[in-house]
PDB file of C-alpha atoms in Angstrom:
ATOM      1  CA  MET Y   1      19.149   4.181 -19.741  1.00  0.00           C
ATOM      2  CA  ASP Y   2      17.485   1.426 -17.733  1.00  0.00           C
ATOM      3  CA  GLU Y   3      20.139  -1.248 -17.808  1.00  0.00           C
ATOM      4  CA  ARG Y   4      20.979  -3.137 -14.646  1.00  0.00           C
ATOM      5  CA  VAL Y   5      23.589  -5.691 -13.794  1.00  0.00           C
ATOM      6  CA  TYR Y   6      22.643  -8.283 -11.175  1.00  0.00           C
ATOM      7  CA  LEU Y   7      25.469 -10.044  -9.422  1.00  0.00           C
ATOM      8  CA  THR Y   8      25.403 -12.554  -6.598  1.00  0.00           C
ATOM      9  CA  ILE Y   9      28.712 -13.369  -4.958  1.00  0.00           C
ATOM     10  CA  PRO Y  10      29.619 -15.562  -1.986  1.00  0.00           C
ATOM     11  CA  ALA Y  11      29.782 -13.487   1.203  1.00  0.00           C
ATOM     12  CA  LYS Y  12      33.550 -13.794   1.394  1.00  0.00           C
ATOM     13  CA  PRO Y  13      36.049 -10.965   0.851  1.00  0.00           C
ATOM     14  CA  ARG Y  14      38.006 -12.938  -1.742  1.00  0.00           C
ATOM     15  CA  TYR Y  15      35.086 -12.499  -4.196  1.00  0.00           C
ATOM     16  CA  LEU Y  16      35.038  -8.725  -3.805  1.00  0.00           C
ATOM     17  CA  SER Y  17      37.264  -8.332  -6.867  1.00  0.00           C
ATOM     18  CA  LEU Y  18      34.388  -9.659  -9.029  1.00  0.00           C
ATOM     19  CA  ALA Y  19      32.107  -6.872  -7.817  1.00  0.00           C
ATOM     20  CA  ARG Y  20      34.802  -4.246  -8.342  1.00  0.00           C
ATOM     21  CA  LEU Y  21      35.504  -5.590 -11.845  1.00  0.00           C
ATOM     22  CA  ALA Y  22      31.807  -5.407 -12.728  1.00  0.00           C
ATOM     23  CA  ALA Y  23      31.643  -1.774 -11.594  1.00  0.00           C
ATOM     24  CA  SER Y  24      34.786  -0.933 -13.571  1.00  0.00           C
ATOM     25  CA  GLY Y  25      33.376  -2.661 -16.641  1.00  0.00           C
ATOM     26  CA  ILE Y  26      30.212  -0.587 -16.461  1.00  0.00           C
ATOM     27  CA  CYS Y  27      32.315   2.579 -16.393  1.00  0.00           C
ATOM     28  CA  VAL Y  28      34.221   1.635 -19.568  1.00  0.00           C
ATOM     29  CA  GLY Y  29      33.288   4.001 -22.342  1.00  0.00           C
ATOM     30  CA  VAL Y  30      31.978   6.641 -19.955  1.00  0.00           C
ATOM     31  CA  ASP Y  31      33.885   9.900 -19.749  1.00  0.00           C
ATOM     32  CA  ILE Y  32      35.032   9.389 -16.156  1.00  0.00           C
ATOM     33  CA  ASP Y  33      38.239  10.423 -14.440  1.00  0.00           C
ATOM     34  CA  MET Y  34      40.371   7.944 -12.524  1.00  0.00           C
ATOM     35  CA  ASP Y  35      39.617   9.569  -9.158  1.00  0.00           C
ATOM     36  CA  THR Y  36      35.887   9.053  -9.638  1.00  0.00           C
ATOM     37  CA  LEU Y  37      36.435   5.447 -10.726  1.00  0.00           C
ATOM     38  CA  SER Y  38      38.574   4.888  -7.625  1.00  0.00           C
ATOM     39  CA  ASP Y  39      35.818   6.410  -5.485  1.00  0.00           C
ATOM     40  CA  ILE Y  40      33.226   4.081  -7.025  1.00  0.00           C
ATOM     41  CA  ARG Y  41      35.382   1.042  -6.341  1.00  0.00           C
ATOM     42  CA  LEU Y  42      36.024   2.163  -2.756  1.00  0.00           C
ATOM     43  CA  LEU Y  43      32.309   2.814  -2.212  1.00  0.00           C
ATOM     44  CA  LEU Y  44      31.524  -0.680  -3.457  1.00  0.00           C
ATOM     45  CA  THR Y  45      34.285  -2.187  -1.316  1.00  0.00           C
ATOM     46  CA  GLU Y  46      33.069  -0.507   1.878  1.00  0.00           C
ATOM     47  CA  SER Y  47      29.444  -1.418   1.142  1.00  0.00           C
ATOM     48  CA  CYS Y  48      30.366  -5.065   0.558  1.00  0.00           C
ATOM     49  CA  ASN Y  49      32.546  -5.119   3.686  1.00  0.00           C
ATOM     50  CA  LEU Y  50      29.537  -4.006   5.712  1.00  0.00           C
ATOM     51  CA  SER Y  51      27.508  -6.798   4.154  1.00  0.00           C
ATOM     52  CA  PHE Y  52      30.206  -9.377   4.895  1.00  0.00           C
ATOM     53  CA  GLU Y  53      30.140  -8.337   8.566  1.00  0.00           C
ATOM     54  CA  LEU Y  54      26.429  -7.641   9.036  1.00  0.00           C
ATOM     55  CA  GLY Y  55      24.625  -9.835   6.525  1.00  0.00           C
ATOM     56  CA  GLY Y  56      25.059 -13.212   8.124  1.00  0.00           C
ATOM     57  CA  LYS Y  57      24.190 -14.921   4.840  1.00  0.00           C
ATOM     58  CA  ASP Y  58      26.075 -17.135   2.432  1.00  0.00           C
ATOM     59  CA  SER Y  59      25.846 -14.659  -0.453  1.00  0.00           C
ATOM     60  CA  ILE Y  60      25.485 -10.979  -1.272  1.00  0.00           C
ATOM     61  CA  ASP Y  61      23.195  -9.601  -3.965  1.00  0.00           C
ATOM     62  CA  LEU Y  62      24.410  -6.545  -5.855  1.00  0.00           C
ATOM     63  CA  ILE Y  63      22.491  -4.477  -8.374  1.00  0.00           C
ATOM     64  CA  LEU Y  64      24.569  -2.075 -10.452  1.00  0.00           C
ATOM     65  CA  HIS Y  65      22.455   0.505 -12.254  1.00  0.00           C
ATOM     66  CA  PRO Y  66      24.265   2.880 -14.608  1.00  0.00           C
ATOM     67  CA  GLU Y  67      22.383   6.118 -15.047  1.00  0.00           C
ATOM     68  CA  GLU Y  68      22.909   9.004 -17.442  1.00  0.00           C
ATOM     69  CA  GLU Y  69      25.181  10.908 -15.086  1.00  0.00           C
ATOM     70  CA  GLY Y  70      26.355   8.332 -12.582  1.00  0.00           C
ATOM     71  CA  LEU Y  71      26.254   4.848 -11.119  1.00  0.00           C
ATOM     72  CA  ARG Y  72      23.751   3.672  -8.527  1.00  0.00           C
ATOM     73  CA  PHE Y  73      24.260   0.350  -6.792  1.00  0.00           C
ATOM     74  CA  SER Y  74      22.745  -1.606  -3.949  1.00  0.00           C
ATOM     75  CA  VAL Y  75      24.290  -4.250  -1.737  1.00  0.00           C
ATOM     76  CA  SER Y  76      22.156  -6.650   0.299  1.00  0.00           C
ATOM     77  CA  GLY Y  77      22.636  -7.523   3.945  1.00  0.00           C
ATOM     78  CA  VAL Y  78      23.152  -4.008   5.343  1.00  0.00           C
ATOM     79  CA  SER Y  79      20.783  -2.223   7.684  1.00  0.00           C
ATOM     80  CA  LYS Y  80      21.132   1.222   9.247  1.00  0.00           C
ATOM     81  CA  ALA Y  81      20.038  -0.132  12.631  1.00  0.00           C
ATOM     82  CA  ARG Y  82      22.809  -2.736  12.698  1.00  0.00           C
ATOM     83  CA  ILE Y  83      25.424  -0.102  11.830  1.00  0.00           C
ATOM     84  CA  GLU Y  84      24.201   2.132  14.639  1.00  0.00           C
ATOM     85  CA  ASP Y  85      24.346  -0.774  17.106  1.00  0.00           C
ATOM     86  CA  ASP Y  86      28.103  -1.233  16.644  1.00  0.00           C
ATOM     87  CA  GLU Y  87      30.555   1.680  16.557  1.00  0.00           C
ATOM     88  CA  SER Y  88      33.118  -0.336  14.580  1.00  0.00           C
ATOM     89  CA  PHE Y  89      30.887  -0.102  11.484  1.00  0.00           C
ATOM     90  CA  LYS Y  90      30.483   3.678  11.700  1.00  0.00           C
ATOM     91  CA  ILE Y  91      33.865   4.234  10.009  1.00  0.00           C
ATOM     92  CA  SER Y  92      32.716   2.433   6.861  1.00  0.00           C
ATOM     93  CA  GLU Y  93      29.490   4.429   6.889  1.00  0.00           C
ATOM     94  CA  MET Y  94      31.428   7.694   7.248  1.00  0.00           C
ATOM     95  CA  ILE Y  95      33.704   6.782   4.317  1.00  0.00           C
ATOM     96  CA  ILE Y  96      30.658   6.019   2.176  1.00  0.00           C
ATOM     97  CA  GLU Y  97      28.899   9.238   3.237  1.00  0.00           C
ATOM     98  CA  SER Y  98      31.964  11.325   2.412  1.00  0.00           C
ATOM     99  CA  LEU Y  99      32.455   9.898  -1.107  1.00  0.00           C
ATOM    100  CA  ALA Y 100      28.897   9.220  -2.269  1.00  0.00           C
ATOM    101  CA  ASP Y 101      26.549  11.770  -3.755  1.00  0.00           C
ATOM    102  CA  GLU Y 102      23.596   9.885  -2.234  1.00  0.00           C
ATOM    103  CA  LEU Y 103      23.376   7.236   0.470  1.00  0.00           C
ATOM    104  CA  THR Y 104      20.148   5.555   1.507  1.00  0.00           C
ATOM    105  CA  PHE Y 105      19.157   2.381   3.265  1.00  0.00           C
ATOM    106  CA  GLY Y 106      16.395   0.141   1.976  1.00  0.00           C
ATOM    107  CA  ASP Y 107      14.913  -3.064   3.256  1.00  0.00           C
ATOM    108  CA  ASP Y 108      18.109  -4.913   4.281  1.00  0.00           C
ATOM    109  CA  LYS Y 109      20.292  -3.117   1.731  1.00  0.00           C
ATOM    110  CA  ILE Y 110      22.482  -0.096   1.267  1.00  0.00           C
ATOM    111  CA  ILE Y 111      21.961   2.039  -1.841  1.00  0.00           C
ATOM    112  CA  VAL Y 112      24.753   4.300  -3.077  1.00  0.00           C
ATOM    113  CA  TYR Y 113      24.874   6.807  -5.939  1.00  0.00           C
ATOM    114  CA  LYS Y 114      28.028   8.411  -7.352  1.00  0.00           C
ATOM    115  CA  LYS Y 115      28.000  10.951 -10.173  1.00  0.00           C
ATOM    116  CA  PHE Y 116      30.437  10.540 -13.033  1.00  0.00           C
ATOM    117  CA  GLU Y 117      32.865  13.436 -13.085  1.00  0.00           C
ATOM    118  CA  ALA Y 118      34.911  14.050 -16.194  1.00  0.00           C
TER     119      ALA Y 118
END
């Protein structure tokens, strides 16, 4: 499955519900339990919150990539170096690390993978 959803939202928390709705919509029809869906939405929320604080741009680019056994997404405007420079962002990183099955940082983006658990 090589389908991807591209979403650009204003870098304001009030638009976060659009990103969460897109992630939920992708999970419709997948055999996924409510705890895993809640984890995916929290992972997306924390990733976007980091972008709101660190990105310094007017918008955030999200790529949601459903895979056979999980959901991978990236959020622009997040760098590992910026998180390490400010302790207040470490909590969000720790939440993401604890819930995600994979966490990586790309060129000015955070990439998160969560397996679907039935």
